[in-house]
Amino acid sequence: MPTMNLPIPKIEGPTCFDAESCFFQSVAQKISFIDENLLKVLNSFRREISMEIPLRKDNGTLITIKAYRVQHNNARGPYKGGFRIHQNVTLEEVRMLANLMTWKGAVVNIPFGGAKGGITLDPKTLTRTELERLVRAYTYNLGDNVGPHTDIPAPDVNTGAQTMAWFYDEYAKSHSTDALAVVTGKPVGLGGSEGREEATGRGAMYTLREIAKDLKIDLSQTKILIEGFGNVGYHAARLIVEELKGKIVGVSTSKGGIYNPKGIDVKAAHDHYSKNGSLKGFPNVDHMTPGEFLFADCDILIPSALEGSIDNKVADKTNAQIIIEGANGPVTASANEILLDKRKVVAPGILANAGGVIVSYFEWVQNLQQFYWSHEEVNKKLEKIICNAYVNVRDQSRKNKISLRQAAYTIGLERVAQACILRGTGF
Ligand code: GLU
């Protein structure tokens, strides 16, 4: 496979676990109009909400659960970003993800700032009624720190349309029933947008399509490996097959992956996963542990699970020439250096997984206008925004001889910094 004709610079500064801060620092220092004071503003968090939610279990026992909402920067518009429910959620992680949302919204030029939320719990340990009570308590505790023009949450890891419906309903009790725009990613029957569910995967698919066009790659002749088979990974896999005629050779969940160099029937695998809760027993494929999966032979790797999965070992060993970040922050800072040294093309998540927040923006606009669009209209508008953003990032990377990630950060940072300067914030 050809490699993209880009000189690859080294990321400057120490290699740190917190990849986002490393990428941010290396780019911010090079933007001449960002002075020390503005850098501090961009590096700080406007508001951090930390709570311990008491939750009554169905059996009568009382437990407490930690939860957060971090609002990073709102210079370009209301705070925006999903909230997740996962046992490994920490304040530090939520901060990093809030940061990413600020740059993501700016790279694709939608009028939002960045925020993120998280609840520290394995949702599988709760019943549906307990989960509903938890989401309602989280919403209630956020109070007026969220709102259609303040901060607009959305789905993320282990949260989805039903979660957003509960969130909206709880918020509406103390606000207004026309406050649909307080949250995006709602069910289509409750003010949700057509195409929102598949949007992040669709955005990753468009990013891959544009890169493949630039590199003159025939996707039907490549082996594509997708880590994660949730909302992002599944739809990316499905759409790559349906719309790009690409060949998916492997998909994985947190329990393990399946692999077949001749290609996998994505829909059948997804049906199996939905029915059984795992890919175990899926026929005519090799079964791999999560540890083995990322080393499987492939040309294109799409990490679509949690942050940090592409570490030094994977970066060192993977055959993939192209990495499309379907997840937020899947490549660690040091792994990123290894990949760049090996002249791999890495499409950063602040571009490649922006499809979700782009269609969230459409949902917000539709809710505010009470005027709804067709699925085709949504897809067309998403395609236009993400492809334009890709072209900007690619052109910037060619012009300045920097990686796609550095180019994306430069565009995002410049837009946010300009908004801060225009508003006078931090001066
Ligand atoms: N959780 C998604 C993300 O990380 C969607 C955010 C949104 O739609 O606000 O981009």
Tab-separated table of C-alpha atoms and ligand atoms in Angstrom:
chain	number	residue	atom	x	y	z
A	1	MET	CA	0.000	0.000	0.000
A	2	PRO	CA	1.241	3.518	-0.731
A	3	THR	CA	1.976	5.852	2.154
A	4	MET	CA	0.811	9.438	2.215
A	5	ASN	CA	3.437	11.762	0.863
A	6	LEU	CA	3.952	13.771	4.014
A	7	PRO	CA	7.144	14.553	5.889
A	8	ILE	CA	6.563	13.369	9.413
A	9	PRO	CA	7.725	15.652	12.223
A	10	LYS	CA	8.369	14.450	15.752
A	11	ILE	CA	6.035	15.534	18.507
A	12	GLU	CA	8.085	17.794	20.716
A	13	GLY	CA	8.122	17.722	24.496
A	14	PRO	CA	8.080	14.821	26.875
A	15	THR	CA	6.103	11.728	26.047
A	16	CYS	CA	3.270	11.698	28.551
A	17	PHE	CA	0.397	9.389	29.345
A	18	ASP	CA	-2.003	12.208	28.722
A	19	ALA	CA	-1.781	12.209	24.932
A	20	GLU	CA	-4.249	15.042	24.472
A	21	SER	CA	-2.209	17.451	26.582
A	22	CYS	CA	0.959	16.393	24.755
A	23	PHE	CA	-0.597	16.996	21.322
A	24	PHE	CA	-2.079	20.274	22.527
A	25	GLN	CA	1.209	21.621	23.942
A	26	SER	CA	3.235	20.725	20.887
A	27	VAL	CA	0.864	22.645	18.615
A	28	ALA	CA	-0.062	25.578	20.886
A	29	GLN	CA	3.579	26.586	21.299
A	30	LYS	CA	3.883	27.059	17.540
A	31	ILE	CA	0.907	29.387	17.103
A	32	SER	CA	2.394	32.867	17.260
A	33	PHE	CA	-0.716	34.711	18.482
A	34	ILE	CA	-1.215	32.415	21.478
A	35	ASP	CA	0.677	34.067	24.325
A	36	GLU	CA	1.324	32.701	27.789
A	37	ASN	CA	-1.921	34.060	29.272
A	38	LEU	CA	-4.104	32.747	26.489
A	39	LEU	CA	-2.341	29.409	26.729
A	40	LYS	CA	-3.387	29.267	30.382
A	41	VAL	CA	-6.991	29.982	29.406
A	42	LEU	CA	-6.978	27.248	26.757
A	43	ASN	CA	-5.395	24.860	29.220
A	44	SER	CA	-7.897	25.470	32.007
A	45	PHE	CA	-11.402	24.207	32.701
A	46	ARG	CA	-14.179	26.723	33.202
A	47	ARG	CA	-16.225	24.470	35.445
A	48	GLU	CA	-15.812	21.017	36.961
A	49	ILE	CA	-18.767	19.411	38.649
A	50	SER	CA	-18.019	16.472	40.877
A	51	MET	CA	-20.791	14.609	42.660
A	52	GLU	CA	-21.535	11.505	44.676
A	53	ILE	CA	-24.990	10.289	43.812
A	54	PRO	CA	-26.905	8.222	46.388
A	55	LEU	CA	-28.790	5.468	44.576
A	56	ARG	CA	-31.436	3.188	46.045
A	57	LYS	CA	-31.086	-0.284	44.534
A	58	ASP	CA	-34.197	-2.314	43.736
A	59	ASN	CA	-33.482	-4.524	46.773
A	60	GLY	CA	-33.574	-1.520	49.101
A	61	THR	CA	-29.826	-1.048	49.703
A	62	LEU	CA	-28.294	2.386	49.274
A	63	ILE	CA	-25.070	2.922	47.317
A	64	THR	CA	-23.156	6.057	46.290
A	65	ILE	CA	-21.783	6.587	42.812
A	66	LYS	CA	-19.224	9.155	41.671
A	67	ALA	CA	-20.105	11.305	38.671
A	68	TYR	CA	-18.674	14.313	36.832
A	69	ARG	CA	-19.326	16.982	34.233
A	70	VAL	CA	-16.366	19.029	33.039
A	71	GLN	CA	-16.906	22.157	30.941
A	72	HIS	CA	-13.684	23.050	29.231
A	73	ASN	CA	-14.195	26.064	26.960
A	74	ASN	CA	-17.263	27.849	25.557
A	75	ALA	CA	-15.649	30.637	23.542
A	76	ARG	CA	-17.282	29.391	20.296
A	77	GLY	CA	-20.701	28.432	21.673
A	78	PRO	CA	-22.481	26.389	24.348
A	79	TYR	CA	-20.561	23.513	25.906
A	80	LYS	CA	-21.176	20.237	24.077
A	81	GLY	CA	-20.160	16.660	24.676
A	82	GLY	CA	-21.419	13.251	25.660
A	83	PHE	CA	-21.500	11.473	28.988
A	84	ARG	CA	-20.404	7.916	29.589
A	85	ILE	CA	-21.075	5.281	32.204
A	86	HIS	CA	-18.044	3.098	32.792
A	87	GLN	CA	-16.230	1.660	35.773
A	88	ASN	CA	-12.941	3.368	34.832
A	89	VAL	CA	-14.301	6.923	34.610
A	90	THR	CA	-12.169	9.434	36.557
A	91	LEU	CA	-12.135	13.221	36.731
A	92	GLU	CA	-8.832	13.222	34.846
A	93	GLU	CA	-10.298	11.185	32.005
A	94	VAL	CA	-13.398	13.377	31.770
A	95	ARG	CA	-11.173	16.475	31.611
A	96	MET	CA	-9.151	15.023	28.762
A	97	LEU	CA	-12.337	14.125	26.871
A	98	ALA	CA	-13.838	17.598	27.477
A	99	ASN	CA	-10.694	19.117	25.969
A	100	LEU	CA	-11.017	16.907	22.900
A	101	MET	CA	-14.604	18.099	22.407
A	102	THR	CA	-13.454	21.731	22.280
A	103	TRP	CA	-10.947	21.033	19.484
A	104	LYS	CA	-13.328	18.638	17.703
A	105	GLY	CA	-16.142	21.192	17.451
A	106	ALA	CA	-13.667	23.784	16.212
A	107	VAL	CA	-11.984	21.548	13.586
A	108	VAL	CA	-15.326	20.803	11.944
A	109	ASN	CA	-16.434	24.395	12.552
A	110	ILE	CA	-19.687	23.895	14.417
A	111	PRO	CA	-20.737	26.522	16.986
A	112	PHE	CA	-20.005	24.656	20.208
A	113	GLY	CA	-17.477	24.573	22.999
A	114	GLY	CA	-16.305	21.412	24.707
A	115	ALA	CA	-17.547	19.430	27.703
A	116	LYS	CA	-17.805	15.820	28.844
A	117	GLY	CA	-19.515	13.862	31.570
A	118	GLY	CA	-18.991	10.536	33.204
A	119	ILE	CA	-20.430	8.239	35.851
A	120	THR	CA	-18.040	5.783	37.504
A	121	LEU	CA	-19.881	2.495	37.371
A	122	ASP	CA	-20.226	-0.640	35.281
A	123	PRO	CA	-23.795	-0.198	33.981
A	124	LYS	CA	-24.164	-3.964	33.695
A	125	THR	CA	-24.295	-4.114	37.521
A	126	LEU	CA	-27.590	-2.178	37.532
A	127	THR	CA	-31.108	-3.159	36.528
A	128	ARG	CA	-32.916	-0.989	33.992
A	129	THR	CA	-34.950	0.767	36.692
A	130	GLU	CA	-31.798	1.440	38.749
A	131	LEU	CA	-30.074	2.831	35.665
A	132	GLU	CA	-33.017	5.114	34.959
A	133	ARG	CA	-32.969	6.415	38.555
A	134	LEU	CA	-29.229	7.022	38.275
A	135	VAL	CA	-29.519	8.994	35.019
A	136	ARG	CA	-32.379	11.053	36.453
A	137	ALA	CA	-30.379	11.785	39.634
A	138	TYR	CA	-27.354	12.804	37.534
A	139	THR	CA	-29.556	15.150	35.464
A	140	TYR	CA	-31.201	16.620	38.560
A	141	ASN	CA	-27.830	17.235	40.210
A	142	LEU	CA	-26.505	19.034	37.132
A	143	GLY	CA	-29.334	21.567	37.587
A	144	ASP	CA	-28.917	24.692	35.489
A	145	ASN	CA	-25.346	23.894	34.612
A	146	VAL	CA	-26.859	22.211	31.535
A	147	GLY	CA	-29.440	23.690	29.159
A	148	PRO	CA	-30.136	24.209	25.436
A	149	HIS	CA	-27.919	27.298	25.385
A	150	THR	CA	-25.562	26.360	28.215
A	151	ASP	CA	-24.298	22.800	27.943
A	152	ILE	CA	-25.827	20.066	25.798
A	153	PRO	CA	-24.946	16.458	26.715
A	154	ALA	CA	-25.181	13.499	24.320
A	155	PRO	CA	-24.466	9.757	24.158
A	156	ASP	CA	-20.989	8.324	24.691
A	157	VAL	CA	-19.656	4.982	25.968
A	158	ASN	CA	-22.537	2.861	27.393
A	159	THR	CA	-25.128	5.616	26.968
A	160	GLY	CA	-27.610	5.891	24.096
A	161	ALA	CA	-30.981	7.149	22.926
A	162	GLN	CA	-32.920	5.794	25.939
A	163	THR	CA	-30.464	7.423	28.350
A	164	MET	CA	-30.950	10.743	26.561
A	165	ALA	CA	-34.764	10.353	26.701
A	166	TRP	CA	-34.572	9.968	30.512
A	167	PHE	CA	-32.206	12.932	30.695
A	168	TYR	CA	-34.575	15.120	28.663
A	169	ASP	CA	-37.626	14.034	30.659
A	170	GLU	CA	-35.958	14.758	34.003
A	171	TYR	CA	-34.746	18.155	32.813
A	172	ALA	CA	-38.175	19.011	31.354
A	173	LYS	CA	-39.846	18.457	34.757
A	174	SER	CA	-38.122	21.497	36.223
A	175	HIS	CA	-37.751	23.501	33.020
A	176	SER	CA	-39.940	23.347	29.946
A	177	THR	CA	-41.314	20.584	27.783
A	178	ASP	CA	-40.074	22.496	24.736
A	179	ALA	CA	-36.514	22.165	26.041
A	180	LEU	CA	-35.793	19.209	23.734
A	181	ALA	CA	-32.489	20.828	22.751
A	182	VAL	CA	-31.024	20.254	26.244
A	183	VAL	CA	-29.644	16.937	25.051
A	184	THR	CA	-28.932	15.306	21.685
A	185	GLY	CA	-28.902	11.693	20.573
A	186	LYS	CA	-32.523	11.266	21.674
A	187	PRO	CA	-34.779	8.615	20.098
A	188	VAL	CA	-36.208	9.743	16.739
A	189	GLY	CA	-39.699	9.487	18.277
A	190	LEU	CA	-38.722	12.058	20.919
A	191	GLY	CA	-37.034	14.853	18.989
A	192	GLY	CA	-33.963	12.850	17.969
A	193	SER	CA	-32.437	13.343	14.533
A	194	GLU	CA	-32.575	10.844	11.725
A	195	GLY	CA	-29.079	9.476	11.205
A	196	ARG	CA	-27.738	10.435	14.662
A	197	GLU	CA	-27.239	6.853	15.803
A	198	GLU	CA	-24.962	5.886	12.921
A	199	ALA	CA	-23.368	9.351	12.641
A	200	THR	CA	-20.012	8.720	14.340
A	201	GLY	CA	-19.446	5.547	12.316
A	202	ARG	CA	-20.581	7.328	9.157
A	203	GLY	CA	-18.139	10.162	9.798
A	204	ALA	CA	-15.290	7.671	10.265
A	205	MET	CA	-16.344	5.977	7.007
A	206	TYR	CA	-16.264	9.301	5.105
A	207	THR	CA	-12.833	10.095	6.558
A	208	LEU	CA	-11.518	6.727	5.408
A	209	ARG	CA	-13.102	7.207	1.970
A	210	GLU	CA	-11.391	10.584	1.478
A	211	ILE	CA	-7.992	9.308	2.637
A	212	ALA	CA	-8.322	6.251	0.388
A	213	LYS	CA	-9.135	8.543	-2.549
A	214	ASP	CA	-6.050	10.674	-1.864
A	215	LEU	CA	-3.819	7.621	-1.578
A	216	LYS	CA	-5.494	5.890	-4.549
A	217	ILE	CA	-6.338	2.822	-2.499
A	218	ASP	CA	-8.931	0.307	-3.625
A	219	LEU	CA	-10.661	-0.510	-0.340
A	220	SER	CA	-12.039	-3.815	-1.636
A	221	GLN	CA	-8.423	-5.012	-1.798
A	222	THR	CA	-7.483	-3.996	1.760
A	223	LYS	CA	-7.874	-5.711	5.114
A	224	ILE	CA	-9.738	-3.497	7.559
A	225	LEU	CA	-9.677	-4.290	11.293
A	226	ILE	CA	-12.124	-2.605	13.648
A	227	GLU	CA	-11.580	-2.558	17.407
A	228	GLY	CA	-14.919	-2.096	19.179
A	229	PHE	CA	-18.310	-3.266	17.970
A	230	GLY	CA	-20.520	-0.759	19.777
A	231	ASN	CA	-22.260	2.188	18.231
A	232	VAL	CA	-19.174	3.531	16.443
A	233	GLY	CA	-17.457	0.299	15.397
A	234	TYR	CA	-20.579	-1.477	14.192
A	235	HIS	CA	-21.895	1.346	12.025
A	236	ALA	CA	-18.418	2.133	10.666
A	237	ALA	CA	-17.985	-1.541	9.705
A	238	ARG	CA	-21.454	-1.791	8.177
A	239	LEU	CA	-21.150	1.428	6.169
A	240	ILE	CA	-17.642	0.628	4.940
A	241	VAL	CA	-19.038	-2.612	3.489
A	242	GLU	CA	-22.294	-1.133	2.175
A	243	GLU	CA	-21.040	2.161	0.757
A	244	LEU	CA	-17.321	1.670	0.080
A	245	LYS	CA	-17.311	-2.054	-0.738
A	246	GLY	CA	-14.516	-2.380	1.798
A	247	LYS	CA	-13.468	-5.671	3.359
A	248	ILE	CA	-13.735	-5.951	7.150
A	249	VAL	CA	-11.430	-8.773	8.291
A	250	GLY	CA	-11.970	-8.427	12.029
A	251	VAL	CA	-14.142	-6.860	14.706
A	252	SER	CA	-13.837	-7.080	18.472
A	253	THR	CA	-15.636	-6.391	21.732
A	254	SER	CA	-14.141	-6.010	25.221
A	255	LYS	CA	-14.360	-9.809	25.544
A	256	GLY	CA	-12.501	-10.746	22.348
A	257	GLY	CA	-12.393	-10.491	18.587
A	258	ILE	CA	-13.177	-12.463	15.453
A	259	TYR	CA	-10.957	-12.561	12.384
A	260	ASN	CA	-11.134	-13.906	8.857
A	261	PRO	CA	-8.716	-12.622	6.171
A	262	LYS	CA	-11.366	-13.298	3.522
A	263	GLY	CA	-13.797	-10.937	5.210
A	264	ILE	CA	-16.512	-11.045	7.845
A	265	ASP	CA	-20.272	-10.836	7.464
A	266	VAL	CA	-20.694	-7.737	9.623
A	267	LYS	CA	-24.481	-7.898	9.921
A	268	ALA	CA	-24.470	-11.586	10.891
A	269	ALA	CA	-21.742	-10.903	13.469
A	270	HIS	CA	-23.769	-8.032	14.892
A	271	ASP	CA	-26.930	-10.141	15.099
A	272	HIS	CA	-24.928	-12.818	16.916
A	273	TYR	CA	-23.499	-10.209	19.305
A	274	SER	CA	-26.917	-8.675	20.033
A	275	LYS	CA	-28.423	-12.102	20.704
A	276	ASN	CA	-25.617	-13.571	22.819
A	277	GLY	CA	-23.904	-10.546	24.349
A	278	SER	CA	-20.577	-11.687	22.867
A	279	LEU	CA	-19.002	-12.878	19.627
A	280	LYS	CA	-18.225	-16.249	21.188
A	281	GLY	CA	-19.345	-19.127	18.980
A	282	PHE	CA	-19.610	-17.044	15.781
A	283	PRO	CA	-18.801	-19.526	12.975
A	284	ASN	CA	-16.083	-19.619	10.262
A	285	VAL	CA	-13.687	-17.176	11.922
A	286	ASP	CA	-10.643	-17.252	14.188
A	287	HIS	CA	-11.442	-16.200	17.732
A	288	MET	CA	-8.897	-13.981	19.476
A	289	THR	CA	-8.440	-12.496	22.927
A	290	PRO	CA	-8.630	-8.691	23.139
A	291	GLY	CA	-4.836	-8.735	23.648
A	292	GLU	CA	-4.196	-10.695	20.441
A	293	PHE	CA	-6.718	-8.904	18.274
A	294	LEU	CA	-4.912	-5.599	17.727
A	295	PHE	CA	-1.856	-7.427	16.364
A	296	ALA	CA	-3.841	-9.218	13.661
A	297	ASP	CA	-2.754	-8.695	10.060
A	298	CYS	CA	-4.450	-5.667	8.473
A	299	ASP	CA	-3.876	-2.652	6.206
A	300	ILE	CA	-6.251	-0.301	7.968
A	301	LEU	CA	-6.998	-0.190	11.694
A	302	ILE	CA	-10.013	1.636	13.128
A	303	PRO	CA	-9.817	1.752	16.949
A	304	SER	CA	-13.391	2.476	18.049
A	305	ALA	CA	-13.402	1.524	21.709
A	306	LEU	CA	-11.719	3.303	24.630
A	307	GLU	CA	-8.748	5.639	24.884
A	308	GLY	CA	-5.193	4.364	25.032
A	309	SER	CA	-5.702	0.988	23.277
A	310	ILE	CA	-3.054	1.721	20.644
A	311	ASP	CA	0.028	1.680	22.854
A	312	ASN	CA	3.721	1.344	21.980
A	313	LYS	CA	3.491	-2.425	21.479
A	314	VAL	CA	0.600	-2.207	19.047
A	315	ALA	CA	2.143	0.770	17.243
A	316	ASP	CA	5.364	-1.162	16.897
A	317	LYS	CA	3.825	-4.374	15.574
A	318	THR	CA	0.716	-3.438	13.593
A	319	ASN	CA	0.893	-3.836	9.824
A	320	ALA	CA	-1.734	-1.160	9.359
A	321	GLN	CA	-0.631	1.726	7.167
A	322	ILE	CA	-3.674	3.813	8.017
A	323	ILE	CA	-5.198	4.321	11.461
A	324	ILE	CA	-8.597	6.013	11.658
A	325	GLU	CA	-9.414	7.066	15.234
A	326	GLY	CA	-13.077	6.139	15.620
A	327	ALA	CA	-12.754	6.498	19.400
A	328	ASN	CA	-11.662	9.477	21.469
A	329	GLY	CA	-7.935	9.356	22.194
A	330	PRO	CA	-7.179	5.717	21.283
A	331	VAL	CA	-3.520	6.379	20.401
A	332	THR	CA	-1.145	7.207	23.268
A	333	ALA	CA	1.379	10.012	22.812
A	334	SER	CA	4.374	7.702	22.523
A	335	ALA	CA	2.536	5.277	20.229
A	336	ASN	CA	1.715	8.257	18.025
A	337	GLU	CA	5.424	9.004	17.671
A	338	ILE	CA	6.146	5.403	16.716
A	339	LEU	CA	3.385	5.431	14.102
A	340	LEU	CA	4.648	8.689	12.621
A	341	ASP	CA	8.235	7.427	12.564
A	342	LYS	CA	6.952	4.472	10.575
A	343	ARG	CA	5.235	6.909	8.202
A	344	LYS	CA	1.748	5.651	8.964
A	345	VAL	CA	-1.221	7.871	8.262
A	346	VAL	CA	-3.200	8.603	11.432
A	347	ALA	CA	-6.582	10.343	11.103
A	348	PRO	CA	-7.107	11.994	14.519
A	349	GLY	CA	-10.355	11.469	16.414
A	350	ILE	CA	-11.049	15.209	16.594
A	351	LEU	CA	-11.736	14.852	12.875
A	352	ALA	CA	-12.501	11.170	12.238
A	353	ASN	CA	-15.021	10.714	15.052
A	354	ALA	CA	-16.637	14.132	14.728
A	355	GLY	CA	-19.635	12.705	12.832
A	356	GLY	CA	-21.508	12.195	16.116
A	357	VAL	CA	-21.241	15.751	17.324
A	358	ILE	CA	-21.920	17.098	13.822
A	359	VAL	CA	-25.274	15.310	13.692
A	360	SER	CA	-25.860	16.345	17.325
A	361	TYR	CA	-25.524	19.893	16.027
A	362	PHE	CA	-28.162	19.087	13.379
A	363	GLU	CA	-30.438	17.635	16.071
A	364	TRP	CA	-30.025	20.765	18.188
A	365	VAL	CA	-30.861	23.007	15.213
A	366	GLN	CA	-33.908	20.870	14.333
A	367	ASN	CA	-35.150	20.969	17.951
A	368	LEU	CA	-34.761	24.731	18.195
A	369	GLN	CA	-36.556	25.244	14.863
A	370	GLN	CA	-39.077	22.427	15.321
A	371	PHE	CA	-38.434	21.576	11.685
A	372	TYR	CA	-37.154	18.101	10.909
A	373	TRP	CA	-34.951	16.775	8.128
A	374	SER	CA	-34.880	13.446	6.265
A	375	HIS	CA	-32.155	10.851	6.779
A	376	GLU	CA	-30.760	11.639	3.305
A	377	GLU	CA	-30.592	15.357	4.105
A	378	VAL	CA	-28.748	14.653	7.357
A	379	ASN	CA	-26.249	12.347	5.643
A	380	LYS	CA	-25.606	14.859	2.863
A	381	LYS	CA	-24.996	17.698	5.295
A	382	LEU	CA	-22.748	15.509	7.451
A	383	GLU	CA	-20.756	14.438	4.395
A	384	LYS	CA	-20.246	18.035	3.347
A	385	ILE	CA	-19.062	19.236	6.759
A	386	ILE	CA	-16.712	16.349	7.522
A	387	CYS	CA	-15.243	16.183	4.007
A	388	ASN	CA	-14.594	19.943	3.993
A	389	ALA	CA	-12.934	19.629	7.386
A	390	TYR	CA	-10.784	16.760	6.082
A	391	VAL	CA	-9.696	18.787	3.047
A	392	ASN	CA	-8.719	21.715	5.313
A	393	VAL	CA	-6.755	19.438	7.603
A	394	ARG	CA	-5.058	17.628	4.716
A	395	ASP	CA	-4.138	20.875	2.946
A	396	GLN	CA	-2.760	22.365	6.141
A	397	SER	CA	-0.721	19.213	6.759
A	398	ARG	CA	0.717	19.284	3.224
A	399	LYS	CA	1.413	23.006	3.312
A	400	ASN	CA	3.172	23.004	6.685
A	401	LYS	CA	4.651	19.514	6.383
A	402	ILE	CA	3.014	18.320	9.577
A	403	SER	CA	0.936	15.277	10.485
A	404	LEU	CA	-2.852	15.210	10.062
A	405	ARG	CA	-3.149	15.335	13.864
A	406	GLN	CA	-0.968	18.399	14.171
A	407	ALA	CA	-2.850	20.072	11.330
A	408	ALA	CA	-6.216	19.305	12.963
A	409	TYR	CA	-5.033	20.636	16.331
A	410	THR	CA	-3.642	23.750	14.651
A	411	ILE	CA	-6.970	24.504	12.942
A	412	GLY	CA	-8.998	23.793	16.091
A	413	LEU	CA	-6.698	25.725	18.402
A	414	GLU	CA	-6.485	28.739	16.107
A	415	ARG	CA	-10.288	28.968	15.870
A	416	VAL	CA	-10.786	28.695	19.635
A	417	ALA	CA	-7.934	31.109	20.378
A	418	GLN	CA	-9.331	33.632	17.896
A	419	ALA	CA	-12.765	33.426	19.525
A	420	CYS	CA	-11.171	33.971	22.959
A	421	ILE	CA	-9.285	37.019	21.665
A	422	LEU	CA	-12.358	38.459	19.952
A	423	ARG	CA	-14.437	38.002	23.105
A	424	GLY	CA	-11.688	39.390	25.286
A	425	THR	CA	-11.586	36.318	27.460
A	426	GLY	CA	-8.335	35.923	29.340
A	427	PHE	CA	-7.052	39.418	28.663
B	1	GLU	N1	-19.798	11.397	22.585
B	1	GLU	C1	-19.648	11.856	21.249
B	1	GLU	C2	-18.250	12.416	21.044
B	1	GLU	O1	-17.349	12.109	21.774
B	1	GLU	C3	-20.756	12.795	20.819
B	1	GLU	C4	-20.784	14.131	21.486
B	1	GLU	C5	-21.994	14.974	21.126
B	1	GLU	O2	-22.731	14.596	20.253
B	1	GLU	O3	-22.165	16.004	21.770
B	1	GLU	O4	-18.004	13.115	20.093
